[in-house]
Amino acid sequence: MDGNGRWAEKHRKVRLSGHRAGAETLDNVMHYCREVGIKYLTVYAFSTENWKRSKEEVSGLMKLLSSFIKSKEKILIKERISFRVIGRRTDLSLKLQREIAALEKKTAGGDFTLVVALSYGGRAEIVDAAKAWALSGEKGELTEETFSKFLYAPDIPDPDLIIRTSGECRTSNFLMWESAYSEWYFTDVYWPDFDRAEFDKALESYSRRERRMGGRLK
Ligand code: IPE
Ligand code: MG
């Protein structure tokens, strides 16, 4: 979800209003996904590097998150949307950690899953999985399959398509392990402007690709 800050600048607004507009886009995109039958949506909301931003911006983002959690609870339950968080959640305030855990519990078992990456880093996830594996005392050969069980959300399938908005063409530490065979789609549009038409363009591009996963189709 990149480009909130530049969107705000373009509209001569403060950065935080860009993040607020971005939260609305997330709400819309979640519903587009449901309409077309997508079962999982993972969004990069806050990276392990984002802590380096100004105090005001970090606390504004955390507040936005907490209000997203509160204001969406009813609708998530009603629409059977499961809420999940991946990332180093112990970096977050205890209050936010509790709010997240409560919402995860209340929304468990839905038929669509919204995964929010918070204080998330792909390298951090791999390091954390390695530590968890070492601590688990699991015996036997370490394979990709056994290792991946120690990632933050082993029950969530790898993404088919990853969209990055705002014209940046890099992966910035997002789902490093899980994206090994994902299709990437880059668009210049800032996240708050990512509307239904842009979403359809991304899906259309995805549908034209041939995915071989390293194999050959005859
Ligand atoms: C993305 O928007 C949202 C978060 C990282 C929380 P940015 O804040 O990165 O927006 P730009 O890149 O400054 O435009
Ligand atoms: Mg950015």
Coordinates of C-alpha atoms and ligand atoms in Angstrom, one line a residue:
M1 CA 0.0 0.0 0.0
D2 CA 2.5 2.6 -1.1
G3 CA 2.1 6.3 -2.0
N4 CA -0.1 7.6 0.8
G5 CA 2.4 10.4 1.6
R6 CA 2.8 11.5 -2.0
W7 CA -0.9 11.4 -2.5
A8 CA -1.3 13.7 0.5
E9 CA 1.4 16.0 -0.8
K10 CA -0.3 16.2 -4.2
H11 CA -3.5 17.2 -2.5
R12 CA -1.7 19.7 -0.1
K13 CA -2.7 17.6 2.9
V14 CA -0.8 16.3 5.9
R15 CA 0.7 12.8 5.5
L16 CA -1.7 11.3 8.0
S17 CA -4.7 12.2 5.9
G18 CA -3.0 10.2 3.1
H19 CA -2.9 7.3 5.5
R20 CA -6.5 7.8 6.3
A21 CA -7.4 7.8 2.6
G22 CA -5.3 4.6 2.3
A23 CA -7.3 2.9 5.0
E24 CA -10.5 3.6 3.0
T25 CA -8.9 2.1 -0.1
L26 CA -8.0 -1.0 1.9
D27 CA -11.7 -1.3 2.8
N28 CA -12.7 -1.0 -0.8
V29 CA -10.1 -3.4 -2.1
M30 CA -11.1 -6.0 0.5
H31 CA -14.6 -5.9 -1.0
Y32 CA -13.4 -6.1 -4.6
C33 CA -11.4 -9.2 -3.6
R34 CA -14.5 -10.8 -2.1
E35 CA -16.6 -10.0 -5.2
V36 CA -14.2 -11.8 -7.5
G37 CA -13.8 -14.8 -5.3
I38 CA -10.3 -14.1 -3.9
K39 CA -9.9 -15.8 -0.5
Y40 CA -6.8 -14.1 1.0
L41 CA -5.6 -10.5 1.0
T42 CA -2.3 -9.6 2.7
V43 CA -1.4 -5.9 3.0
Y44 CA 1.9 -4.4 4.0
A45 CA 0.8 -1.8 6.5
F46 CA 3.9 -1.2 8.5
S47 CA 7.4 -2.5 8.0
T48 CA 10.2 -3.2 10.5
E49 CA 11.9 -0.2 8.8
N50 CA 8.9 2.1 9.3
W51 CA 9.7 2.7 13.0
K52 CA 12.4 5.1 11.7
R53 CA 9.7 7.6 10.6
S54 CA 8.9 10.6 12.7
K55 CA 7.2 10.0 16.1
E56 CA 4.1 11.8 14.9
E57 CA 3.7 9.7 11.8
V58 CA 4.4 6.4 13.7
S59 CA 1.9 7.2 16.5
G60 CA -0.6 8.5 13.9
L61 CA -0.4 5.2 12.0
M62 CA -0.7 3.2 15.2
K63 CA -3.8 5.1 16.2
L64 CA -5.3 4.6 12.7
L65 CA -4.7 0.9 13.1
S66 CA -6.3 0.8 16.4
S67 CA -9.4 2.7 15.2
F68 CA -9.5 0.4 12.1
I69 CA -9.7 -2.6 14.4
K70 CA -12.4 -1.0 16.6
S71 CA -14.5 0.3 13.8
K72 CA -14.4 -2.8 11.6
E73 CA -15.1 -5.4 14.3
K74 CA -18.8 -5.7 13.6
I75 CA -18.7 -5.7 9.9
L76 CA -15.8 -8.3 9.8
I77 CA -17.8 -10.6 12.0
K78 CA -21.0 -10.1 10.0
E79 CA -19.2 -10.6 6.6
R80 CA -17.3 -13.6 7.9
I81 CA -13.9 -12.0 7.3
S82 CA -11.0 -13.3 9.4
F83 CA -8.5 -10.8 10.6
R84 CA -4.9 -11.9 11.1
V85 CA -1.6 -10.1 11.8
I86 CA 1.9 -11.2 10.7
G87 CA 5.1 -9.5 11.9
R88 CA 7.0 -8.8 15.1
R89 CA 3.9 -8.1 17.1
T90 CA 5.8 -7.7 20.4
D91 CA 7.2 -4.4 18.9
L92 CA 3.6 -3.0 19.1
S93 CA 2.1 -1.5 22.3
L94 CA 0.6 -4.0 24.7
K95 CA -2.8 -2.3 24.2
L96 CA -2.6 -2.8 20.4
Q97 CA -1.4 -6.4 20.8
R98 CA -4.4 -7.2 23.0
E99 CA -6.8 -5.5 20.5
I100 CA -5.3 -7.5 17.7
A101 CA -5.4 -10.8 19.6
A102 CA -9.1 -10.2 20.5
L103 CA -10.1 -9.4 17.0
E104 CA -8.2 -12.5 15.6
K105 CA -10.1 -14.6 18.1
K106 CA -13.5 -13.1 17.4
T107 CA -13.1 -13.4 13.6
A108 CA -11.5 -16.8 13.4
G109 CA -13.0 -19.3 10.9
G110 CA -14.3 -16.9 8.4
D111 CA -14.4 -17.5 4.6
F112 CA -12.2 -14.6 3.6
T113 CA -8.9 -13.7 5.4
L114 CA -7.4 -10.2 5.7
V115 CA -3.8 -10.5 6.7
V116 CA -2.2 -7.3 7.9
A117 CA 1.6 -7.2 8.0
L118 CA 2.7 -5.1 11.0
S119 CA 6.2 -4.4 12.1
Y120 CA 6.8 -6.9 9.4
G121 CA 10.0 -7.7 7.5
G122 CA 10.6 -10.7 5.2
R123 CA 14.2 -11.2 6.5
A124 CA 12.9 -10.8 10.1
E125 CA 10.3 -13.4 9.4
I126 CA 12.9 -15.9 8.2
V127 CA 15.2 -15.2 11.2
D128 CA 12.3 -15.6 13.6
A129 CA 11.3 -18.9 11.9
A130 CA 14.9 -20.1 12.2
K131 CA 14.9 -19.3 15.9
A132 CA 11.5 -21.0 16.4
W133 CA 12.7 -24.1 14.6
A134 CA 15.9 -24.3 16.7
L135 CA 13.8 -23.9 19.9
S136 CA 11.2 -26.4 18.8
G137 CA 13.8 -29.2 19.1
E138 CA 12.3 -30.7 16.0
K139 CA 14.4 -33.7 14.9
G140 CA 15.0 -34.9 11.4
E141 CA 16.2 -33.2 8.2
L142 CA 15.2 -29.5 7.8
T143 CA 13.4 -29.2 4.5
E144 CA 11.6 -26.2 2.9
E145 CA 8.3 -27.7 3.9
T146 CA 9.2 -28.2 7.6
F147 CA 10.9 -24.8 7.8
S148 CA 7.9 -23.0 6.3
K149 CA 5.8 -24.3 9.2
F150 CA 7.7 -21.9 11.5
L151 CA 6.8 -18.8 9.5
Y152 CA 4.3 -16.3 10.9
A153 CA 1.2 -17.7 9.2
P154 CA 1.9 -21.2 7.9
D155 CA -1.7 -22.0 7.2
I156 CA -2.1 -19.1 4.7
P157 CA -1.2 -20.0 1.1
D158 CA 1.6 -18.2 -0.8
P159 CA 0.3 -15.2 -2.7
D160 CA -0.5 -15.7 -6.4
L161 CA -0.3 -12.0 -7.2
I162 CA 1.5 -9.1 -5.4
I163 CA 0.6 -5.5 -6.3
R164 CA 2.9 -2.6 -5.5
T165 CA 1.5 0.9 -6.0
S166 CA 3.1 4.3 -6.4
G167 CA 5.7 3.5 -9.1
E168 CA 8.3 1.8 -6.9
C169 CA 9.6 -1.3 -8.6
R170 CA 11.2 -3.2 -5.7
T171 CA 9.9 -5.7 -3.2
S172 CA 11.1 -4.0 0.0
N173 CA 11.3 -7.0 2.2
F174 CA 7.7 -8.1 1.7
L175 CA 6.9 -11.8 2.0
M176 CA 10.4 -12.8 0.9
W177 CA 9.9 -16.5 1.4
E178 CA 6.3 -16.7 0.3
S179 CA 6.7 -14.7 -2.9
A180 CA 9.2 -17.0 -4.5
Y181 CA 6.7 -17.9 -7.3
S182 CA 4.3 -15.0 -7.0
E183 CA 3.5 -12.8 -10.0
W184 CA 4.3 -9.1 -9.4
Y185 CA 2.4 -6.2 -10.7
F186 CA 3.6 -2.6 -10.4
T187 CA 1.5 0.5 -11.1
D188 CA 2.3 4.2 -10.8
V189 CA -1.0 4.9 -9.1
Y190 CA -0.8 6.0 -5.5
W191 CA -2.5 3.6 -3.1
P192 CA -5.4 6.0 -2.1
D193 CA -6.2 6.2 -5.9
F194 CA -6.2 2.5 -6.4
D195 CA -9.8 2.0 -7.4
R196 CA -11.9 -0.7 -8.9
A197 CA -10.7 0.1 -12.5
E198 CA -7.0 -0.2 -11.3
F199 CA -7.8 -3.4 -9.4
D200 CA -9.3 -4.9 -12.6
K201 CA -6.3 -3.9 -14.6
A202 CA -4.0 -5.8 -12.2
L203 CA -6.3 -8.9 -12.4
E204 CA -6.4 -8.7 -16.1
S205 CA -2.6 -8.5 -16.3
Y206 CA -2.3 -11.5 -14.0
S207 CA -4.8 -13.5 -16.1
R208 CA -2.5 -13.1 -19.1
R209 CA 0.5 -14.6 -17.5
E210 CA 1.7 -18.2 -17.8
R211 CA 2.8 -19.6 -14.5
R212 CA 5.1 -22.5 -14.8
M213 CA 6.5 -22.5 -11.2
G214 CA 9.9 -23.5 -12.6
G215 CA 8.4 -26.3 -14.7
R216 CA 7.4 -26.5 -18.3
L217 CA 3.8 -26.8 -19.6
K218 CA 4.7 -29.5 -22.2
Ligands
IPE1 C1 2.6 3.8 2.5 O1 2.6 5.1 2.1 C2 2.0 3.5 3.8 C3 2.9 3.1 4.9 C4 4.1 2.7 4.7 C5 2.3 3.0 6.2 P1 3.9 5.9 2.3 O2 3.8 6.6 3.7 O3 5.1 5.1 2.1 O4 3.8 7.0 1.2 P2 5.0 7.7 0.3 O5 5.9 6.6 -0.1 O6 5.7 8.6 1.3 O7 4.3 8.4 -0.8
MG2 MG 6.5 4.7 0.6

